[in-house]
Coordinates of C-alpha atoms in Angstrom, one line a residue:
K1 CA -63.5 4.0 58.8
K2 CA -63.3 1.7 61.8
L3 CA -59.8 0.7 62.8
P4 CA -58.8 -2.2 65.0
L5 CA -58.3 -1.2 68.6
T6 CA -56.4 -3.1 71.3
V7 CA -56.7 -2.2 75.0
V8 CA -54.1 -3.5 77.5
S9 CA -55.2 -3.2 81.2
P10 CA -54.8 -5.3 84.3
N11 CA -58.5 -4.7 85.0
N12 CA -61.2 -6.2 82.8
H13 CA -63.8 -3.6 83.6
F14 CA -64.3 0.1 84.1
V15 CA -65.7 1.4 87.4
F16 CA -67.6 4.7 87.7
T17 CA -66.0 5.7 91.0
P18 CA -68.3 8.6 92.0
L19 CA -71.0 6.1 92.7
L20 CA -68.9 3.7 94.9
A21 CA -70.4 5.2 98.0
S22 CA -73.9 4.3 96.8
T23 CA -72.8 0.7 96.5
A24 CA -71.4 0.7 100.0
V25 CA -74.7 1.7 101.6
G26 CA -76.8 -0.5 99.4
T27 CA -78.5 2.2 97.2
L28 CA -76.9 0.6 94.0
E29 CA -75.6 -2.8 93.2
F30 CA -71.9 -2.9 92.2
R31 CA -72.8 -4.3 88.8
C32 CA -74.6 -1.0 88.1
I33 CA -71.4 1.1 88.3
Q34 CA -69.1 -1.2 86.3
E35 CA -68.9 -1.9 82.6
P36 CA -66.9 -4.8 81.1
I37 CA -64.2 -3.5 78.7
R38 CA -65.2 -6.0 76.0
T39 CA -68.7 -4.5 76.0
V40 CA -67.3 -1.0 75.5
L41 CA -64.8 -2.1 72.7
G42 CA -67.4 -3.8 70.6
A43 CA -66.6 -6.1 67.7
N44 CA -63.7 -4.0 66.4
G45 CA -61.7 -4.2 69.6
Q46 CA -59.4 -6.6 71.4
F47 CA -58.8 -6.7 75.1
I48 CA -55.6 -8.1 76.7
Q49 CA -55.5 -8.4 80.5
A50 CA -52.0 -7.4 81.2
K51 CA -49.8 -4.6 82.5
A52 CA -47.7 -2.5 80.1
R53 CA -44.2 -2.6 81.5
S54 CA -42.0 -0.7 79.0
L55 CA -42.2 1.3 75.8
D56 CA -39.9 1.2 72.8
P57 CA -41.1 4.2 70.7
N58 CA -38.3 3.8 68.1
N59 CA -39.6 0.3 67.1
K60 CA -43.2 1.0 68.0
K61 CA -43.5 -1.8 70.6
I62 CA -44.6 -2.1 74.1
V63 CA -43.6 -4.9 76.5
C64 CA -46.4 -6.3 78.6
Q65 CA -46.7 -8.7 81.5
S66 CA -49.8 -10.9 81.6
V67 CA -51.7 -11.8 84.8
H68 CA -49.8 -15.1 84.7
N69 CA -46.4 -13.3 84.7
D70 CA -45.7 -14.1 81.0
T71 CA -43.9 -11.3 79.2
F72 CA -44.8 -10.5 75.6
E73 CA -44.4 -7.6 73.0
L74 CA -47.1 -5.8 71.1
E75 CA -46.5 -3.7 68.0
Y76 CA -48.6 -0.6 67.4
D77 CA -49.3 2.0 64.8
K78 CA -50.7 4.7 67.1
L79 CA -50.4 4.6 70.9
V80 CA -52.6 6.2 73.5
I81 CA -51.4 6.0 77.1
A82 CA -54.1 6.3 79.7
V83 CA -52.7 5.6 83.1
G84 CA -56.0 5.4 85.0
V85 CA -56.7 6.6 88.5
Q86 CA -55.9 5.6 92.0
T87 CA -58.6 6.5 94.4
N88 CA -57.8 7.6 98.0
V89 CA -61.1 8.5 99.7
S90 CA -59.8 7.9 103.3
R91 CA -57.5 10.9 103.5
H92 CA -59.1 14.4 103.5
S93 CA -57.5 17.7 104.4
N94 CA -59.6 20.1 106.5
G95 CA -57.2 22.8 105.4

């Protein structure tokens, strides 16, 4: 059974970071290593470009802030929190 899915993220695409270096030297175009979220979700998904700011697990709600700084609430049945990644390729330890 397909259930409706909502993804909240400040970014409207996924980036396959291991190939970022290839885009920097021209081996690949940047569009080859990114995928729009709407494409991944398909017809059963909804994408909201915003940041999740707080969680109310007792009432099953999250408070979000849109890219235009509007605040709104979303109700949920099941919640998956995926915090993403922050890449730092400029600092290496030679240990």
